[in-house]
Amino acid sequence: MDVVGRFAPSPSGRMHLGNLLSALLAWLDVRSSHGLLILRIEDLDPDRCSREKAAQLMDDLRWLGLDWDEGGLEPDYCQSQRSRYYEAAFRKLEDMGLVYPCYCTRAERLAASAPHSGEGEPVYSGKCAALRPEERAELERQGRRPAWRVRVPDEILSVTDGHFGLYAQNLKRDCGDFILRRSDGVWAYQLAVVVDDALMGVNHVVRGRDLLPSAPRQSWLCRTLGYAPPQYFHLPLLVDGEGRRLSKRDMDLDMGALRQRYTPGELTGLLAWYAGLLPEPKSVEPGDLVSGFAWAKVPKNDIPAVCP
Ligand code: GLU
Ligand code: ZN
């Protein structure tokens, strides 16, 4: 089967080195196997994301020399325009009796964005699954609007990551019933990503290791909806001097600053060096790296983001 990969950034700010590493490796994974690369705009959260930021992101990718075969700002590749697909999947899960309303408020805010380290919601107790119909009716009468959760099985689910190998979780214990839709109607990242990868025919998912803990639930959701899960490839994280994951808050390493500091070739070379594809940083084009690309060369430990 031909490889169909994707890069799925959230246009909630300028990309940083970690996003760029994911983008470059998703690109190399596809280009080294003559597959198809999709750029999907994960703009579910209207408060954080915008079209302007998405346009900036595409400009930044092009500047670096990365292209894609489908996607970008066309409506069918922007999650904010794909509600009908999430709705259909949600109904399907509802028909299976797997969905219930949750009136708790904590951490719901984050459901539309991917749970990068330290930002994820805590394991949910399942409290609202036990509400009786009259208790629900009372909460509704008070004007409380619920989020919607999916009931996960008390089972060990595993994925075999293409880079990190076997990764298992007991879904009930380690993940908990997770949010599909926020109380304000915004669809959650976990549902949208699964539906989109399935409908777009994506079979290779390349992204940072901070999303590895989301892989078992996504793979389970995918199968529950009747689709074949993709092959996951998670990447080691880039960390700062103190070993902390780089985030969008590290403004000095965002694409605005990086474009001032490096040429596209130098930045590509730096990323390739981090990824184990060059013995030292030097100026290269993404195309120069295709023939030498192999997952076996990519390190597994966190990578200190040294910027020469
Ligand atoms: N949109 C997510 C992010 O930018 C990535 C989702 C994924 O690759 O599964 O953090
Ligand atoms: Zn609840």
Short mmCIF file of C-alpha atoms and ligand atoms in Angstrom, two decimals:
data_model
loop_
_atom_site.label_atom_id
_atom_site.label_comp_id
_atom_site.label_asym_id
_atom_site.label_seq_id
_atom_site.Cartn_x
_atom_site.Cartn_y
_atom_site.Cartn_z
CA MET A 1 0.00 0.00 0.00
CA ASP A 2 1.25 3.49 -0.83
CA VAL A 3 2.22 5.68 2.06
CA VAL A 4 -0.19 8.51 2.81
CA GLY A 5 1.25 10.83 5.43
CA ARG A 6 0.23 14.12 6.86
CA PHE A 7 1.50 17.09 8.73
CA ALA A 8 -1.26 18.43 10.96
CA PRO A 9 -0.23 21.64 12.67
CA SER A 10 -2.47 23.84 14.78
CA PRO A 11 -2.33 27.46 13.64
CA SER A 12 -2.33 28.80 17.18
CA GLY A 13 1.03 30.55 16.92
CA ARG A 14 4.26 30.52 14.97
CA MET A 15 5.88 27.08 14.59
CA HIS A 16 8.93 26.27 16.69
CA LEU A 17 11.82 23.87 16.16
CA GLY A 18 9.84 20.86 17.41
CA ASN A 19 7.02 21.47 14.92
CA LEU A 20 9.59 21.85 12.17
CA LEU A 21 11.26 18.57 13.06
CA SER A 22 7.88 16.81 12.83
CA ALA A 23 7.19 18.53 9.52
CA LEU A 24 10.57 17.59 8.03
CA LEU A 25 10.33 13.95 9.14
CA ALA A 26 6.72 13.57 7.98
CA TRP A 27 7.89 14.97 4.64
CA LEU A 28 10.93 12.64 4.44
CA ASP A 29 8.89 9.61 5.48
CA VAL A 30 6.52 10.22 2.56
CA ARG A 31 9.03 11.42 -0.04
CA SER A 32 11.38 8.50 0.61
CA SER A 33 8.56 6.09 -0.22
CA HIS A 34 7.03 8.10 -3.10
CA GLY A 35 3.82 8.50 -1.13
CA LEU A 36 1.33 11.31 -0.74
CA LEU A 37 1.64 14.12 1.80
CA ILE A 38 -1.36 16.01 3.15
CA LEU A 39 -1.24 19.30 5.02
CA ARG A 40 -4.16 19.45 7.41
CA ILE A 41 -4.93 22.61 9.36
CA GLU A 42 -6.01 21.70 12.90
CA ASP A 43 -7.90 24.87 13.69
CA LEU A 44 -10.62 23.45 15.93
CA ASP A 45 -10.26 26.01 18.67
CA PRO A 46 -11.65 29.30 17.39
CA ASP A 47 -10.16 31.23 20.32
CA ARG A 48 -6.61 30.15 19.58
CA CYS A 49 -6.47 29.59 15.83
CA SER A 50 -6.85 31.83 12.83
CA ARG A 51 -6.61 31.79 9.04
CA GLU A 52 -3.81 34.35 9.16
CA LYS A 53 -1.75 32.10 11.41
CA ALA A 54 -2.43 29.17 9.07
CA ALA A 55 -1.28 31.23 6.08
CA GLN A 56 1.88 32.21 7.98
CA LEU A 57 2.51 28.57 8.80
CA MET A 58 2.24 27.58 5.14
CA ASP A 59 4.59 30.39 4.18
CA ASP A 60 7.07 29.16 6.80
CA LEU A 61 6.92 25.58 5.47
CA ARG A 62 7.48 26.77 1.89
CA TRP A 63 10.36 28.96 3.02
CA LEU A 64 11.99 25.87 4.49
CA GLY A 65 11.50 24.03 1.19
CA LEU A 66 8.76 21.65 2.30
CA ASP A 67 5.83 21.02 -0.02
CA TRP A 68 2.66 18.96 0.16
CA ASP A 69 0.43 17.24 -2.37
CA GLU A 70 -2.97 18.03 -0.92
CA GLY A 71 -4.42 20.32 1.68
CA GLY A 72 -3.67 23.69 3.10
CA LEU A 73 -6.34 26.31 3.43
CA GLU A 74 -8.92 24.58 1.25
CA PRO A 75 -12.06 24.06 3.34
CA ASP A 76 -11.93 20.28 3.22
CA TYR A 77 -8.51 20.27 4.90
CA CYS A 78 -9.34 22.68 7.71
CA GLN A 79 -10.84 21.04 10.77
CA SER A 80 -12.99 24.10 11.46
CA GLN A 81 -14.85 23.27 8.21
CA ARG A 82 -15.27 19.55 8.79
CA SER A 83 -17.89 19.43 11.55
CA ARG A 84 -20.23 17.24 9.51
CA TYR A 85 -17.73 14.39 9.58
CA TYR A 86 -17.18 14.67 13.34
CA GLU A 87 -20.93 14.82 13.86
CA ALA A 88 -21.43 11.59 11.89
CA ALA A 89 -18.76 9.76 13.88
CA PHE A 90 -20.21 11.10 17.12
CA ARG A 91 -23.67 9.77 16.16
CA LYS A 92 -22.18 6.39 15.36
CA LEU A 93 -20.58 6.20 18.82
CA GLU A 94 -23.81 7.40 20.38
CA ASP A 95 -25.72 4.63 18.60
CA MET A 96 -23.28 2.16 20.11
CA GLY A 97 -24.18 3.51 23.56
CA LEU A 98 -20.65 4.78 24.15
CA VAL A 99 -21.31 8.49 24.61
CA TYR A 100 -22.51 10.30 27.74
CA PRO A 101 -22.81 13.89 28.89
CA CYS A 102 -20.35 15.19 31.47
CA TYR A 103 -21.21 18.25 33.50
CA CYS A 104 -17.80 18.67 35.11
CA THR A 105 -15.95 21.76 33.98
CA ARG A 106 -12.29 21.15 34.76
CA ALA A 107 -9.79 20.87 31.93
CA GLU A 108 -12.49 20.86 29.30
CA ARG A 109 -11.02 24.00 27.85
CA LEU A 110 -8.07 22.06 26.51
CA ALA A 111 -10.02 19.34 24.76
CA ALA A 112 -9.74 20.95 21.32
CA SER A 113 -5.98 21.00 21.35
CA ALA A 114 -3.60 18.09 21.38
CA PRO A 115 -2.45 17.17 24.92
CA HIS A 116 1.25 17.95 24.78
CA SER A 117 3.21 17.04 27.93
CA GLY A 118 1.97 18.57 31.08
CA GLU A 119 -1.08 20.12 29.45
CA GLY A 120 -3.31 17.08 29.25
CA GLU A 121 -6.42 16.59 31.25
CA PRO A 122 -6.10 14.26 34.25
CA VAL A 123 -7.62 10.77 34.02
CA TYR A 124 -11.35 11.23 34.37
CA SER A 125 -13.09 9.29 37.12
CA GLY A 126 -16.14 8.47 35.07
CA LYS A 127 -18.32 10.28 37.59
CA CYS A 128 -20.96 11.54 35.16
CA ALA A 129 -21.37 8.12 33.52
CA ALA A 130 -23.28 7.14 36.65
CA LEU A 131 -25.72 10.06 36.64
CA ARG A 132 -29.33 8.97 36.70
CA PRO A 133 -31.71 10.45 34.09
CA GLU A 134 -33.42 12.62 36.71
CA GLU A 135 -30.04 13.98 37.88
CA ARG A 136 -29.18 14.88 34.29
CA ALA A 137 -32.56 16.52 33.84
CA GLU A 138 -31.99 18.59 36.96
CA LEU A 139 -28.58 19.78 35.76
CA GLU A 140 -30.06 20.66 32.37
CA ARG A 141 -32.85 22.55 34.09
CA GLN A 142 -30.21 24.61 35.90
CA GLY A 143 -28.89 25.58 32.47
CA ARG A 144 -25.71 23.47 32.67
CA ARG A 145 -24.40 22.47 29.25
CA PRO A 146 -22.46 19.21 29.17
CA ALA A 147 -19.34 18.14 27.38
CA TRP A 148 -19.62 14.70 25.76
CA ARG A 149 -17.35 11.82 26.68
CA VAL A 150 -16.78 8.39 25.19
CA ARG A 151 -16.77 5.36 27.45
CA VAL A 152 -13.52 3.44 27.04
CA PRO A 153 -13.11 -0.26 27.84
CA ASP A 154 -11.28 -1.52 30.91
CA GLU A 155 -8.73 -3.25 28.68
CA ILE A 156 -5.11 -3.07 27.75
CA LEU A 157 -4.74 -1.53 24.32
CA SER A 158 -1.42 -1.38 22.55
CA VAL A 159 0.07 0.19 19.49
CA THR A 160 3.30 -0.80 17.82
CA ASP A 161 5.01 2.46 17.11
CA GLY A 162 7.25 2.42 14.04
CA HIS A 163 10.02 4.09 16.02
CA PHE A 164 9.48 3.38 19.72
CA GLY A 165 7.96 -0.10 19.44
CA LEU A 166 5.22 -1.52 21.67
CA TYR A 167 3.29 0.97 23.75
CA ALA A 168 0.40 -0.24 25.89
CA GLN A 169 -2.17 1.35 28.17
CA ASN A 170 -5.15 0.23 30.13
CA LEU A 171 -7.59 2.67 28.60
CA LYS A 172 -9.86 2.92 31.62
CA ARG A 173 -7.07 3.37 34.11
CA ASP A 174 -4.42 5.31 32.17
CA CYS A 175 -6.56 7.39 29.89
CA GLY A 176 -10.15 7.42 31.16
CA ASP A 177 -13.33 8.33 29.32
CA PHE A 178 -12.24 11.21 27.13
CA ILE A 179 -13.98 14.26 25.69
CA LEU A 180 -15.35 14.14 22.15
CA ARG A 181 -17.07 17.48 22.18
CA ARG A 182 -16.77 20.45 24.48
CA SER A 183 -19.78 22.04 26.13
CA ASP A 184 -19.47 25.03 23.79
CA GLY A 185 -19.85 22.69 20.83
CA VAL A 186 -16.18 22.67 19.77
CA TRP A 187 -15.05 19.21 18.68
CA ALA A 188 -12.17 17.66 20.58
CA TYR A 189 -8.80 17.01 19.04
CA GLN A 190 -8.98 13.26 19.84
CA LEU A 191 -12.13 12.71 17.77
CA ALA A 192 -11.22 15.04 14.92
CA VAL A 193 -7.74 13.62 14.41
CA VAL A 194 -9.04 10.05 14.20
CA VAL A 195 -11.90 10.87 11.85
CA ASP A 196 -9.68 12.96 9.57
CA ASP A 197 -6.83 10.48 9.36
CA ALA A 198 -9.36 7.74 8.53
CA LEU A 199 -11.34 9.71 5.94
CA MET A 200 -8.22 11.13 4.31
CA GLY A 201 -6.71 7.66 3.97
CA VAL A 202 -3.72 8.55 6.13
CA ASN A 203 -1.71 5.44 6.99
CA HIS A 204 1.47 7.01 8.42
CA VAL A 205 1.25 9.41 11.34
CA VAL A 206 4.55 11.15 12.18
CA ARG A 207 4.57 13.48 15.20
CA GLY A 208 6.24 14.23 18.51
CA ARG A 209 6.52 11.65 21.27
CA ASP A 210 4.40 13.79 23.57
CA LEU A 211 1.42 12.45 21.62
CA LEU A 212 2.40 8.79 22.07
CA PRO A 213 0.10 8.53 25.15
CA SER A 214 -2.78 9.53 22.87
CA ALA A 215 -2.06 6.76 20.36
CA PRO A 216 -3.81 3.84 22.15
CA ARG A 217 -7.07 5.77 22.55
CA GLN A 218 -6.89 7.00 18.96
CA SER A 219 -6.21 3.54 17.65
CA TRP A 220 -9.12 2.19 19.73
CA LEU A 221 -11.47 4.95 18.54
CA CYS A 222 -10.44 4.33 14.97
CA ARG A 223 -11.24 0.61 15.18
CA THR A 224 -14.46 1.29 17.06
CA LEU A 225 -15.54 3.51 14.17
CA GLY A 226 -14.71 0.72 11.74
CA TYR A 227 -11.43 1.98 10.29
CA ALA A 228 -7.93 0.53 10.17
CA PRO A 229 -5.59 2.48 12.46
CA PRO A 230 -2.57 4.14 10.86
CA GLN A 231 1.03 3.19 11.56
CA TYR A 232 2.36 5.65 14.11
CA PHE A 233 5.91 7.01 14.13
CA HIS A 234 6.67 9.17 17.13
CA LEU A 235 9.73 11.38 17.31
CA PRO A 236 11.96 12.18 20.25
CA LEU A 237 11.32 15.59 21.72
CA LEU A 238 13.54 18.60 21.45
CA VAL A 239 14.40 19.89 24.88
CA ASP A 240 16.01 23.03 26.26
CA GLY A 241 19.07 23.27 28.51
CA GLU A 242 17.02 22.12 31.51
CA GLY A 243 15.57 19.12 29.69
CA ARG A 244 12.15 20.70 29.22
CA ARG A 245 10.21 20.25 26.02
CA LEU A 246 10.36 23.27 23.73
CA SER A 247 7.02 24.92 23.40
CA LYS A 248 5.42 27.76 21.54
CA ARG A 249 6.26 29.87 24.55
CA ASP A 250 9.97 29.72 23.71
CA MET A 251 9.67 32.67 21.39
CA ASP A 252 13.37 32.87 20.70
CA LEU A 253 13.12 29.57 18.85
CA ASP A 254 9.96 30.26 16.90
CA MET A 255 9.94 30.55 13.15
CA GLY A 256 10.01 34.34 13.24
CA ALA A 257 13.34 34.31 15.05
CA LEU A 258 14.68 31.28 13.16
CA ARG A 259 14.10 32.93 9.79
CA GLN A 260 16.22 35.88 10.93
CA ARG A 261 18.99 33.70 12.19
CA TYR A 262 19.36 30.99 9.53
CA THR A 263 19.00 30.43 5.82
CA PRO A 264 16.46 27.73 4.84
CA GLY A 265 19.36 25.38 4.07
CA GLU A 266 21.04 25.97 7.42
CA LEU A 267 17.83 25.39 9.33
CA THR A 268 17.09 22.20 7.37
CA GLY A 269 20.63 21.03 8.11
CA LEU A 270 20.21 21.73 11.80
CA LEU A 271 16.98 19.71 11.92
CA ALA A 272 18.59 16.89 9.95
CA TRP A 273 21.48 16.83 12.39
CA TYR A 274 19.03 16.59 15.33
CA ALA A 275 17.33 13.74 13.50
CA GLY A 276 20.56 11.78 13.12
CA LEU A 277 20.59 12.26 9.35
CA LEU A 278 23.76 14.38 9.23
CA PRO A 279 26.96 13.96 11.29
CA GLU A 280 27.10 17.73 11.81
CA PRO A 281 24.91 20.68 10.88
CA LYS A 282 25.48 21.98 7.36
CA SER A 283 23.39 23.64 4.70
CA VAL A 284 21.18 21.16 2.78
CA GLU A 285 17.87 21.10 0.98
CA PRO A 286 15.16 18.68 2.11
CA GLY A 287 15.53 16.82 -1.19
CA ASP A 288 19.20 16.08 -0.42
CA LEU A 289 18.12 14.04 2.61
CA VAL A 290 15.60 11.74 0.91
CA SER A 291 17.93 8.94 -0.22
CA GLY A 292 19.70 8.76 3.15
CA PHE A 293 16.54 8.79 5.24
CA ALA A 294 15.91 5.81 7.54
CA TRP A 295 13.97 5.60 10.80
CA ALA A 296 16.84 3.56 12.26
CA LYS A 297 19.09 6.64 12.17
CA VAL A 298 16.68 8.78 14.20
CA PRO A 299 17.55 8.89 17.92
CA LYS A 300 15.12 7.73 20.60
CA ASN A 301 16.31 9.92 23.47
CA ASP A 302 15.24 13.52 23.84
CA ILE A 303 17.37 15.85 21.73
CA PRO A 304 18.93 18.98 23.25
CA ALA A 305 18.05 21.79 20.88
CA VAL A 306 21.55 23.17 20.47
CA CYS A 307 21.52 26.17 18.16
CA PRO A 308 24.96 26.94 16.75
N1 GLU B 1 -2.45 19.40 15.70
C1 GLU B 1 -1.58 18.80 16.64
C2 GLU B 1 -0.53 19.80 17.05
O1 GLU B 1 -0.17 20.67 16.31
C3 GLU B 1 -0.88 17.55 16.11
C4 GLU B 1 -1.82 16.44 15.95
C5 GLU B 1 -1.20 15.14 15.46
O2 GLU B 1 -0.17 15.14 14.79
O3 GLU B 1 -1.83 14.12 15.72
O4 GLU B 1 -0.07 19.73 18.12
ZN ZN B 2 -18.31 14.68 34.60
#
